Short mmCIF file of C-alpha atoms in Angstrom, two decimals:
data_model
loop_
_atom_site.label_atom_id
_atom_site.label_comp_id
_atom_site.label_asym_id
_atom_site.label_seq_id
_atom_site.Cartn_x
_atom_site.Cartn_y
_atom_site.Cartn_z
CA MET A 10 96.42 86.40 108.16
CA ARG A 11 99.55 86.48 106.00
CA THR A 12 97.96 83.97 103.61
CA ALA A 13 94.92 86.18 103.21
CA ALA A 14 97.07 89.26 102.65
CA VAL A 15 99.18 87.51 100.02
CA GLY A 16 96.03 86.22 98.34
CA THR A 17 94.49 89.66 98.10
CA ALA A 18 97.70 91.19 96.82
CA ALA A 19 98.05 88.39 94.28
CA ALA A 20 94.56 89.11 92.99
CA VAL A 21 95.53 92.76 92.51
CA LEU A 22 98.68 91.77 90.65
CA ALA A 23 96.80 89.35 88.44
CA THR A 24 94.14 91.92 87.62
CA GLY A 25 96.69 94.57 86.72
CA ALA A 26 99.16 92.36 84.88
CA ALA A 27 97.78 93.42 81.52
CA PHE A 28 99.09 96.93 82.13
CA GLY A 29 102.68 95.76 82.56
CA ALA A 30 105.07 96.39 85.44
CA ALA A 31 106.35 99.83 86.30
CA PRO A 32 109.89 100.55 85.12
CA ALA A 33 112.67 100.21 87.66
CA THR A 34 113.73 103.81 87.08
CA ALA A 35 112.27 106.84 85.42
CA ALA A 36 112.78 107.26 81.71
CA PRO A 37 115.40 109.82 80.65
CA SER A 38 114.21 113.39 80.99
CA THR A 39 112.88 114.67 77.68
CA THR A 40 110.39 117.47 77.25
CA ALA A 41 107.99 116.99 74.38
CA ALA A 42 107.48 119.92 72.05
CA PRO A 43 104.10 121.61 72.41
CA ALA A 44 101.49 119.79 70.38
CA THR A 45 99.79 121.71 67.62
CA ALA A 46 96.12 121.66 68.51
CA PRO A 47 93.39 121.98 65.90
CA ALA A 48 91.64 125.35 65.92
CA GLY A 49 89.08 125.60 68.71
CA THR A 50 90.41 122.70 70.77
CA ALA A 51 92.58 122.54 73.86
CA GLY A 52 96.29 121.97 73.38
CA ILE A 53 97.89 118.93 75.06
CA ARG A 54 101.56 118.27 75.60
CA PHE A 55 103.54 115.75 77.63
CA VAL A 56 106.42 117.12 79.69
CA ASP A 57 108.96 116.27 82.36
CA ILE A 58 108.89 118.38 85.52
CA ALA A 59 111.73 118.47 88.04
CA GLY A 60 110.23 117.65 91.41
CA ASP A 61 111.81 117.79 94.84
CA GLY A 62 115.53 117.01 94.65
CA GLY A 63 115.37 117.02 90.85
CA THR A 64 113.25 113.86 90.67
CA VAL A 65 111.60 113.60 87.26
CA LEU A 66 107.81 113.76 87.35
CA LYS A 67 106.05 112.71 84.16
CA ALA A 68 103.25 115.14 83.43
CA ASN A 69 100.82 116.41 80.85
CA VAL A 70 99.64 119.97 80.31
CA VAL A 71 96.35 121.01 78.76
CA THR A 72 95.84 124.67 77.89
CA PRO A 73 92.74 126.50 76.67
CA ALA A 74 92.23 126.77 72.95
CA GLY A 75 93.63 129.98 71.58
CA ALA A 76 95.98 130.60 74.51
CA ASP A 77 98.63 132.87 72.97
CA GLY A 78 100.39 134.31 75.99
CA THR A 79 98.42 137.54 76.05
CA ARG A 80 96.32 136.58 79.09
CA ARG A 81 96.55 134.36 82.13
CA TYR A 82 94.18 131.59 83.19
CA PRO A 83 93.39 129.88 86.49
CA VAL A 84 95.46 126.71 86.87
CA ILE A 85 94.51 123.37 88.38
CA VAL A 86 97.17 120.84 89.41
CA LEU A 87 96.13 117.17 89.48
CA PRO A 88 98.38 114.58 91.20
CA THR A 89 97.49 111.07 90.06
CA SER A 90 95.79 108.46 92.18
CA TRP A 91 97.67 105.54 93.71
CA ALA A 92 98.95 103.26 90.92
CA MET A 93 97.28 105.26 88.13
CA PRO A 94 99.15 106.47 85.01
CA GLN A 95 99.53 110.14 84.11
CA ILE A 96 96.65 110.07 81.62
CA GLU A 97 94.16 109.38 84.44
CA TYR A 98 92.59 112.85 84.36
CA LEU A 99 92.95 113.59 80.65
CA ALA A 100 89.21 113.60 79.89
CA GLN A 101 88.48 115.97 82.77
CA ALA A 102 91.56 118.06 81.97
CA ARG A 103 90.30 118.70 78.44
CA GLU A 104 86.88 119.71 79.73
CA LEU A 105 88.47 122.05 82.25
CA ALA A 106 90.71 123.54 79.55
CA ASP A 107 87.68 124.08 77.33
CA ALA A 108 86.17 125.98 80.28
CA GLY A 109 89.22 128.25 80.50
CA TYR A 110 91.66 126.52 82.85
CA VAL A 111 95.28 125.53 82.47
CA VAL A 112 95.55 121.96 83.79
CA VAL A 113 98.76 120.22 84.82
CA SER A 114 98.48 116.55 85.75
CA TYR A 115 101.49 114.62 86.94
CA ASN A 116 102.38 111.10 87.95
CA SER A 117 103.10 111.03 91.66
CA ARG A 118 106.70 110.10 92.47
CA GLY A 119 107.51 106.41 92.62
CA PHE A 120 104.76 105.38 90.20
CA TRP A 121 105.08 104.40 86.54
CA GLN A 122 107.69 106.48 84.70
CA SER A 123 108.09 109.16 87.37
CA GLY A 124 111.30 108.89 89.37
CA GLY A 125 111.89 108.28 93.05
CA HIS A 126 110.16 105.92 95.43
CA ILE A 127 106.60 105.80 96.74
CA GLU A 128 106.56 108.07 99.79
CA VAL A 129 102.83 107.80 100.66
CA ALA A 130 102.19 111.55 100.68
CA GLY A 131 105.35 112.16 102.66
CA PRO A 132 107.37 115.42 102.63
CA PRO A 133 108.87 114.79 99.14
CA ASP A 134 105.35 114.43 97.69
CA ILE A 135 104.25 117.71 99.25
CA ALA A 136 107.38 119.44 97.98
CA ASP A 137 106.67 117.96 94.52
CA ALA A 138 103.25 119.62 94.46
CA SER A 139 104.83 123.04 95.03
CA LYS A 140 107.47 122.34 92.37
CA VAL A 141 104.70 121.55 89.88
CA VAL A 142 102.98 124.84 90.75
CA ASP A 143 106.33 126.61 90.22
CA TRP A 144 106.70 124.94 86.83
CA ALA A 145 103.16 125.79 85.77
CA LEU A 146 103.64 129.46 86.60
CA ALA A 147 106.91 129.56 84.68
CA HIS A 148 105.92 127.54 81.60
CA THR A 149 102.18 128.06 81.05
CA PRO A 150 99.83 131.07 81.00
CA ALA A 151 98.83 130.25 84.59
CA ASP A 152 97.69 133.00 86.94
CA PRO A 153 99.66 132.92 90.24
CA ASP A 154 96.66 134.32 92.10
CA ARG A 155 94.28 131.56 90.94
CA VAL A 156 95.87 128.20 91.76
CA GLY A 157 93.78 125.11 92.53
CA MET A 158 94.54 121.46 93.24
CA ALA A 159 92.39 118.39 92.93
CA GLY A 160 92.67 114.64 92.86
CA VAL A 161 91.06 111.30 93.48
CA SER A 162 92.26 109.08 96.36
CA TYR A 163 96.05 109.53 96.61
CA GLY A 164 95.79 112.76 94.62
CA ALA A 165 93.16 113.99 97.08
CA GLY A 166 95.40 113.41 100.10
CA ILE A 167 98.37 115.10 98.45
CA SER A 168 96.19 118.07 97.46
CA LEU A 169 94.95 118.60 101.03
CA LEU A 170 98.46 118.32 102.46
CA ALA A 171 99.80 120.70 99.82
CA ALA A 172 97.15 123.26 100.82
CA ALA A 173 98.64 123.20 104.32
CA HIS A 174 102.14 124.00 103.04
CA ASP A 175 101.62 126.25 100.00
CA LYS A 176 99.66 129.48 100.46
CA ARG A 177 99.33 129.92 96.71
CA ILE A 178 96.72 127.15 96.59
CA LYS A 179 93.36 128.90 96.80
CA ALA A 180 90.93 126.00 96.20
CA VAL A 181 91.03 122.21 96.60
CA VAL A 182 88.71 119.42 95.50
CA ALA A 183 89.63 116.20 97.36
CA LEU A 184 87.67 113.17 96.13
CA SER A 185 87.69 109.73 97.79
CA GLY A 186 90.66 110.76 99.87
CA TRP A 187 91.69 110.65 103.49
CA ALA A 188 91.91 113.21 106.24
CA ASP A 189 93.15 110.75 108.88
CA LEU A 190 95.20 107.88 107.50
CA ILE A 191 95.14 105.97 110.80
CA ASP A 192 91.37 106.26 111.20
CA SER A 193 91.04 105.07 107.60
CA ILE A 194 92.95 101.79 107.58
CA TYR A 195 93.37 101.21 111.33
CA SER A 196 89.98 102.28 112.67
CA GLY A 197 88.97 100.67 115.94
CA ARG A 198 92.63 99.67 116.34
CA THR A 199 91.99 97.05 113.66
CA GLN A 200 94.02 96.55 110.49
CA HIS A 201 91.87 96.83 107.36
CA LEU A 202 93.45 93.81 105.73
CA GLN A 203 91.99 93.86 102.23
CA ALA A 204 92.48 97.62 101.85
CA ALA A 205 96.13 97.49 102.95
CA ALA A 206 96.89 94.43 100.82
CA LEU A 207 95.21 96.04 97.79
CA LEU A 208 97.27 99.22 98.15
CA GLY A 209 100.47 97.28 98.77
CA GLY A 210 99.93 94.96 95.81
CA ALA A 211 99.03 97.79 93.45
CA GLY A 212 102.05 99.78 94.62
CA HIS A 213 104.41 96.90 93.85
CA LEU A 214 102.79 96.37 90.45
CA THR A 215 102.91 99.95 89.20
CA GLY A 216 105.65 101.60 91.22
CA ARG A 217 108.65 101.34 93.49
CA PRO A 218 107.81 101.26 97.20
CA GLY A 219 110.60 102.78 99.26
CA PRO A 220 112.25 100.95 102.17
CA GLU A 221 110.22 102.92 104.73
CA LEU A 222 106.90 101.97 103.13
CA GLN A 223 107.90 98.31 102.84
CA SER A 224 108.91 98.23 106.49
CA ILE A 225 105.69 99.92 107.64
CA LEU A 226 103.49 97.65 105.52
CA THR A 227 105.26 94.54 106.81
CA GLY A 228 104.81 95.61 110.41
CA PHE A 229 101.18 96.56 109.81
CA LEU A 230 100.14 93.30 108.15
CA SER A 231 102.09 91.16 110.62
CA SER A 232 100.36 92.82 113.60
CA ASP A 233 103.64 93.89 115.17
CA LEU A 234 102.30 95.66 118.27
CA ASP A 235 105.82 96.57 119.37
CA ARG A 236 105.87 98.96 116.40
CA GLU A 237 102.30 100.23 116.77
CA GLN A 238 103.21 103.73 117.94
CA GLU A 239 105.88 104.05 115.24
CA MET A 240 103.29 103.19 112.58
CA ILE A 241 100.72 105.58 114.08
CA ASP A 242 103.29 108.41 114.06
CA TRP A 243 104.15 107.60 110.45
CA GLY A 244 100.49 107.78 109.46
CA ARG A 245 99.83 110.95 111.43
CA LYS A 246 102.51 112.85 109.49
CA ARG A 247 100.63 111.94 106.32
CA SER A 248 97.19 112.94 107.63
CA PRO A 249 95.72 116.32 106.61
CA ALA A 250 93.87 116.36 109.95
CA ALA A 251 97.24 116.69 111.70
CA HIS A 252 97.92 119.81 109.63
CA LEU A 253 94.46 121.32 110.10
CA ASP A 254 95.70 124.52 111.75
CA ARG A 255 97.88 125.30 108.73
CA ILE A 256 95.09 124.47 106.27
CA ASN A 257 92.73 126.80 108.14
CA ALA A 258 95.37 129.53 108.39
CA ASN A 259 96.04 129.41 104.65
CA GLY A 260 92.31 129.66 103.98
CA ALA A 261 91.94 127.52 100.85
CA ALA A 262 88.36 126.70 99.86
CA ILE A 263 88.02 122.95 100.47
CA MET A 264 85.50 120.63 98.79
CA LEU A 265 85.47 117.02 100.04
CA GLY A 266 83.72 114.16 98.23
CA ASN A 267 83.47 110.53 99.24
CA ALA A 268 81.29 107.43 98.97
CA TRP A 269 79.29 105.90 101.82
CA GLY A 270 80.82 102.48 101.26
CA ASP A 271 84.45 103.46 100.73
CA THR A 272 86.35 100.40 101.98
CA ILE A 273 89.74 102.16 101.85
CA PHE A 274 88.92 105.61 103.25
CA PRO A 275 85.57 105.35 105.11
CA PRO A 276 83.49 108.55 105.25
CA ASN A 277 83.63 109.10 109.03
CA GLN A 278 87.10 110.59 109.01
CA TYR A 279 86.18 112.99 106.17
CA ALA A 280 83.05 114.18 108.00
CA SER A 281 85.01 114.82 111.20
CA PHE A 282 87.66 116.74 109.28
CA TYR A 283 85.01 118.77 107.46
CA GLU A 284 83.47 119.94 110.73
CA ARG A 285 86.82 121.37 111.87
CA LEU A 286 87.55 123.35 108.71
CA THR A 287 87.00 127.08 109.17
CA GLY A 288 87.30 128.38 105.59
CA PRO A 289 84.90 127.95 102.67
CA LYS A 290 83.98 124.27 102.61
CA ARG A 291 81.66 121.70 101.11
CA LEU A 292 81.04 117.99 101.82
CA GLU A 293 79.40 115.63 99.33
CA LEU A 294 78.68 111.96 100.07
CA ARG A 295 77.18 109.49 97.60
CA PRO A 296 76.62 105.73 97.21
CA GLY A 297 79.57 103.62 96.09
CA ASP A 298 82.99 102.35 97.09
CA HIS A 299 86.46 103.79 96.78
CA ALA A 300 86.62 106.20 93.80
CA THR A 301 83.57 104.64 92.12
CA ALA A 302 81.54 107.85 92.50
CA GLU A 303 84.09 109.69 90.32
CA ALA A 304 84.94 106.86 87.94
CA THR A 305 82.60 107.60 85.05
CA GLY A 306 83.83 111.19 84.94
CA LEU A 307 87.38 109.98 84.36
CA PHE A 308 86.09 108.49 81.09
CA GLY A 309 84.53 111.78 80.10
CA LEU A 310 80.96 110.72 80.88
CA PRO A 311 78.47 112.93 82.73
CA ASN A 312 79.21 112.74 86.44
CA ASP A 313 77.71 114.61 89.38
CA THR A 314 80.94 114.66 91.38
CA TRP A 315 83.00 116.29 88.64
CA THR A 316 80.19 118.72 87.86
CA SER A 317 80.29 119.86 91.49
CA ALA A 318 84.08 120.10 91.34
CA ARG A 319 83.86 122.35 88.28
CA ARG A 320 81.32 124.62 89.98
CA TRP A 321 83.56 124.83 93.05
CA PHE A 322 86.56 125.93 91.00
CA ASP A 323 84.48 128.28 88.86
CA HIS A 324 83.36 130.14 91.96
CA HIS A 325 86.60 130.16 93.94
CA LEU A 326 89.10 130.60 91.08
CA LYS A 327 87.04 132.50 88.51
CA GLY A 328 84.68 134.38 90.79
CA ALA A 329 81.61 132.96 89.03
CA ASP A 330 78.34 133.78 90.78
CA ASN A 331 76.96 130.26 90.32
CA GLY A 332 75.29 129.96 93.73
CA VAL A 333 77.63 127.31 95.13
CA ASP A 334 78.35 129.56 98.11
CA ARG A 335 74.64 129.94 98.91
CA GLU A 336 73.72 126.24 98.78
CA PRO A 337 73.65 123.99 101.86
CA PRO A 338 77.32 122.98 102.19
CA VAL A 339 76.63 119.35 103.14
CA ARG A 340 75.12 117.45 100.23
CA LEU A 341 74.11 113.80 100.53
CA LYS A 342 72.57 111.14 98.35
CA SER A 343 70.92 108.17 100.03
CA ARG A 344 71.91 104.66 98.99
CA THR A 345 68.25 103.76 98.54
CA SER A 346 66.65 106.86 97.01
CA GLY A 347 67.51 108.99 94.01
CA GLY A 348 67.52 112.61 95.17
CA TYR A 349 70.07 114.81 96.90
CA GLU A 350 69.57 116.28 100.36
CA GLY A 351 71.14 119.47 101.66
CA TYR A 352 72.14 120.25 105.26
CA PRO A 353 73.71 123.30 106.90
CA ASP A 354 76.35 121.18 108.66
CA TRP A 355 77.25 117.57 109.45
CA LYS A 356 75.61 117.48 112.88
CA SER A 357 72.26 118.29 111.26
CA VAL A 358 72.39 115.15 109.10
CA GLY A 359 71.22 112.78 111.85
CA ALA A 360 69.24 115.28 113.88
CA ARG A 361 67.04 112.65 115.56
CA GLU A 362 68.30 109.69 117.55
CA GLU A 363 66.67 106.34 118.22
CA ARG A 364 68.21 104.11 120.86
CA LEU A 365 67.82 100.37 120.53
CA ALA A 366 68.24 98.65 123.88
CA LEU A 367 70.68 95.72 123.82
CA GLY A 368 69.41 93.77 126.79
CA GLY A 369 70.40 90.37 128.16
CA ASP A 370 73.68 88.49 128.06
CA GLN A 371 74.96 86.96 124.83
CA HIS A 372 77.99 84.67 124.60
CA VAL A 373 80.05 84.32 121.42
CA ARG A 374 82.89 81.99 120.51
CA THR A 375 85.60 83.90 118.68
CA GLY A 376 87.55 83.40 115.49
CA THR A 377 84.76 82.07 113.24
CA ASP A 378 83.04 84.08 110.51
CA SER A 379 79.35 83.78 111.30
CA GLY A 380 78.32 84.68 107.76
CA ALA A 381 77.77 88.32 108.60
CA ASN A 382 80.51 90.35 106.94
CA GLY A 383 81.21 93.63 105.20
CA GLY A 384 81.73 92.13 101.75
CA VAL A 385 84.75 92.47 99.46
CA VAL A 386 86.87 95.59 99.08
CA LEU A 387 85.78 97.70 96.06
CA LEU A 388 83.33 95.11 94.75
CA SER A 389 80.47 94.84 97.24
CA ASN A 390 79.72 98.53 97.64
CA ALA A 391 80.08 99.12 93.90
CA LEU A 392 77.32 96.54 93.44
CA ASP A 393 75.29 98.46 96.00
CA GLN A 394 75.93 101.69 94.09
CA PHE A 395 74.97 100.46 90.63
CA LEU A 396 72.54 97.61 91.35
CA ARG A 397 71.49 98.30 94.96
CA LEU A 398 72.78 94.90 96.00
CA PRO A 399 74.60 95.30 99.33
CA PRO A 400 75.99 92.29 101.22
CA THR A 401 73.12 90.22 102.61
CA VAL A 402 72.65 87.53 105.23
CA SER A 403 69.77 85.48 106.63
CA VAL A 404 69.55 86.88 110.15
CA PRO A 405 67.43 83.99 111.58
CA LEU A 406 70.02 81.48 110.32
CA LEU A 407 73.06 83.17 111.85
CA PRO A 408 74.73 80.72 114.26
CA ARG A 409 74.15 82.18 117.71
CA ALA A 410 77.27 80.46 119.02
CA HIS A 411 79.33 82.80 116.83
CA ALA A 412 77.12 85.88 116.49
CA ALA A 413 75.25 88.03 118.99
CA VAL A 414 71.98 89.34 117.52
CA TRP A 415 69.54 92.05 118.66
CA GLN A 416 66.54 93.23 116.62
CA SER A 417 64.14 96.15 116.78
CA GLU A 418 60.39 95.85 116.38
CA ARG A 419 58.99 96.20 112.88
CA TYR A 420 58.66 99.85 111.91
CA ALA A 421 55.25 101.20 110.95
CA ALA A 422 56.88 103.95 108.85
CA ALA A 423 60.11 104.23 106.89
CA GLN A 424 63.21 105.05 108.94
CA ARG A 425 65.70 107.34 107.21
CA VAL A 426 69.08 106.47 108.71
CA ARG A 427 71.50 109.37 108.25
CA GLY A 428 74.95 109.74 109.75
CA THR A 429 76.87 107.63 112.25
CA ALA A 430 75.34 104.84 114.33
CA LYS A 431 77.10 104.29 117.66
CA LEU A 432 77.38 101.11 119.72
CA HIS A 433 77.77 101.26 123.50
CA THR A 434 78.12 97.93 125.26
CA THR A 435 79.92 96.03 128.01
CA VAL A 436 82.22 93.17 127.00
CA THR A 437 83.87 90.46 129.04
CA SER A 438 86.59 88.40 127.36
CA THR A 439 88.31 85.20 128.37
CA ALA A 440 91.48 86.52 126.72
CA SER A 441 93.45 89.76 127.01
CA SER A 442 93.17 90.54 123.30
CA GLY A 443 90.37 90.19 120.81
CA THR A 444 88.43 91.61 117.91
CA LEU A 445 84.72 92.14 117.37
CA VAL A 446 82.88 93.45 114.32
CA ALA A 447 79.49 95.14 114.52
CA TYR A 448 77.00 95.11 111.65
CA LEU A 449 73.74 96.99 111.22
CA TYR A 450 71.20 95.29 108.94
CA ASP A 451 67.88 96.23 107.37
CA VAL A 452 65.84 93.05 107.87
CA GLY A 453 62.86 92.31 105.62
CA PRO A 454 59.79 90.14 106.32
CA LEU A 455 61.64 86.95 105.27
CA GLY A 456 64.55 87.61 107.61
CA VAL A 457 67.02 88.64 104.89
CA GLY A 458 69.28 91.38 106.17
CA ARG A 459 70.78 94.00 103.84
CA LEU A 460 73.93 95.57 105.21
CA VAL A 461 73.49 99.18 106.32
CA SER A 462 76.86 99.69 108.00
CA ASN A 463 79.65 97.96 109.93
CA ALA A 464 82.86 98.66 111.84
CA PRO A 465 85.56 96.66 113.67
CA HIS A 466 86.98 97.05 117.19
CA THR A 467 90.12 95.44 118.62
CA PHE A 468 91.28 95.45 122.23
CA HIS A 469 94.56 94.53 123.88
CA GLY A 470 95.77 94.38 127.45
CA LYS A 471 92.42 93.57 129.09
CA THR A 472 92.15 91.46 132.21
CA PRO A 473 90.43 88.15 131.34
CA GLY A 474 87.06 87.85 133.05
CA GLU A 475 86.86 91.57 133.89
CA PRO A 476 84.11 93.57 132.08
CA PHE A 477 85.05 96.66 130.08
CA THR A 478 83.12 99.22 128.04
CA VAL A 479 83.24 99.43 124.25
CA ASP A 480 82.11 102.54 122.37
CA LEU A 481 82.24 102.01 118.63
CA GLU A 482 81.21 104.29 115.77
CA LEU A 483 79.93 102.42 112.73
CA PHE A 484 80.79 103.81 109.31
CA SER A 485 78.55 106.73 108.38
CA THR A 486 75.79 106.09 105.87
CA ALA A 487 72.46 107.25 104.42
CA TYR A 488 69.95 104.43 104.09
CA ASP A 489 66.13 104.26 104.12
CA VAL A 490 64.65 101.31 106.01
CA PRO A 491 61.21 100.54 104.49
CA ALA A 492 58.04 100.35 106.57
CA GLY A 493 57.44 96.81 107.79
CA HIS A 494 61.18 96.13 108.14
CA ARG A 495 63.27 96.13 111.28
CA LEU A 496 66.87 96.92 112.19
CA ALA A 497 69.21 94.23 113.48
CA LEU A 498 72.56 94.61 115.19
CA VAL A 499 74.85 91.64 114.71
CA VAL A 500 78.24 91.30 116.42
CA ASP A 501 80.71 88.57 115.54
CA THR A 502 84.49 88.22 115.70
CA ALA A 503 85.80 87.59 112.19
CA ASP A 504 85.48 89.34 108.83
CA PRO A 505 87.66 88.92 105.70
CA LEU A 506 87.98 92.72 105.47
CA TYR A 507 89.91 92.91 108.73
CA ILE A 508 92.71 91.24 110.69
CA GLU A 509 91.29 89.66 113.84
CA HIS A 510 93.17 89.21 117.11
CA ASN A 511 91.20 86.46 118.83
CA PRO A 512 93.19 83.66 120.50
CA ALA A 513 91.94 80.14 119.80
CA GLY A 514 89.12 79.08 122.09
CA ALA A 515 88.38 82.56 123.44
CA ARG A 516 84.85 83.72 124.24
CA LEU A 517 83.21 87.12 124.44
CA THR A 518 80.19 87.97 126.59
CA PHE A 519 78.04 91.01 125.80
CA SER A 520 76.03 92.31 128.75
CA SER A 521 73.92 95.30 129.76
CA PRO A 522 74.49 96.26 133.40
CA PRO A 523 71.59 98.19 135.00
CA SER A 524 74.02 100.97 135.93
CA ASP A 525 75.28 101.30 132.34
CA PRO A 526 72.77 99.82 129.85
CA SER A 527 74.00 98.76 126.42
CA TYR A 528 72.42 100.37 123.37
CA LEU A 529 72.78 101.18 119.69
CA SER A 530 72.24 104.84 118.85
CA VAL A 531 70.74 105.16 115.35
CA PRO A 532 70.79 108.65 113.73
CA LEU A 533 67.65 109.53 111.77
CA ARG A 534 66.83 112.39 109.44
CA ALA A 535 64.62 115.09 110.93
CA GLU A 536 61.20 114.91 109.28
#
C-alpha cells in the first residue's frame, strides 16, 4: 500500500516538476500599483492581502472597464484550487469584469507565494475568505450588499464553508468540490488511495503542508485504525455538510456543479447535500472527472459550467430576470447522450427502480485484482468525457475465483440509468476485516463490459464465518444502456484506486438467504 501511495505521489511530482517548487515562505509583502488598462478593457492588478493573523495572501483584482469610483459593482471572490497558482481564474475573471463584476482571486494559504501552511479548509482558511471580502470592500468599488464566492475543487469547499460563517455572502458557485470530506475520500470506510496520494503529492510540490495535515495524511495512508475517529473528526470540521444549519440560516443561493466520474469528490455526497439545502439552489452534473467539466473555461474557451455560473450570479447578485429561477433546479447530462435533462429535485432523477436478483452462492478469494477496476484517477473518466472510452473488461473472461459475477437478461429497449444504484447482499468472511469493490457494467453482445459505476466497502470487527449484511451505494451516474445489451454486477476485492484490507488467504462468500434476498437496485429515468 505504501509503495503504491509513494508511486502515485511521485507521478504527481514528476508531472508538476516543470512548474517549480513552491517557495518555503511567502515573498515580502508588496502591493502592485494599479495597472493602467486600455480604454474599454478590464483593469487587472496584483496585490497582497492580509489574511487571518496577518498572513500574506497573493491575489489579483480585476475591475470593470471605466470603473471610476462613482458607482459600486457586485463582487465575486475566488479562492484558488488545491495546488493552483493565483492566475487560475484570470480568464474567467476578465469575462466577469467585462460583465460588470469586481473579481478578487487569491492564492489559498500555504500554496505558492501565499504565506502560512496548508490548512485544508480549516478555520484559518475560512477566516481568510472573510478578510478578502473585507479588503475588497475597502479597496475596490465592491458593493457590500452583493457579495458572491466561487471556486473549483478546493476553492469550492472554502466558498461553501465561508457561506456558513459570513452572512455577507449572498451567492455561491461551488464546482467539483466536496460537501462531506469523509464521504469523498473515505467512502465505504475505504481509503481512496490514488486521490489521497495525488492531493498529498501536489500539496508537497506547490505548497507547505502543516504538521496537522502531514500527521493526518500519514495516519490515513497507513491505515491506522487507532486514529480513525480522530481523522473522521478532522474531516467533519472541514465538511460543509456539518455546517448545513448555518448555511441554510444565512440563506446564500447555492449552485453546485460536479462530474459523474469525479475520482476525488464523487457526486453522491454533493447530491445528498443539495437535497438538504433550503435556500435557492441548483445542482448540475456532467460527464468527466475531477474539475475536467470546468477546465476549458479556465482557458477562456466556451464552457457550459461557467455559463451557468455566470447566469446564477447575474440573477442572485444583479437581479437579472434571466429565467434561472424558473428552470428545473437539477440539471444533468448523460455520459452517453448529448442533451441536458431537467428535474424538479434529486429524488426525481431515478424515479423508476429495477431490481436485479443476486441469487446463489459465490465464493471469492481476496487480495487479487480480477481485472475489473475503476480506472486511474483523473485519466479514465476524462477519456470517458471526451472520447466516451470508460474502463472496460471482458466479463466472460473474468476469473471467477477472484470475482463474483451476476448478469441481467438482454434488454429489448434502452435502459436509462439515472442516479444511485444500491447493492444489498449478505457476506460471510473467513477473516474479521476485508474489502470488496462493486462494479456495474454495460455488457455488449461480445461480452465487453463498459464501466457504469463502482464503489468500495470495507469492514472490520466481523466474526469469521458469521454472515453479515452489506448495503452499498455505488457512485451516482447517468448512463444509457443500449437495447440488446445487459447489465452486469461484478464484485472483487482489490482495485488500484483504493486501499484494501484483506488478510492473505481470506475468502468471501456472497449469498442470498430466502429471508433477506440479495439484489442490486438500479435507478432508471421515468419515461
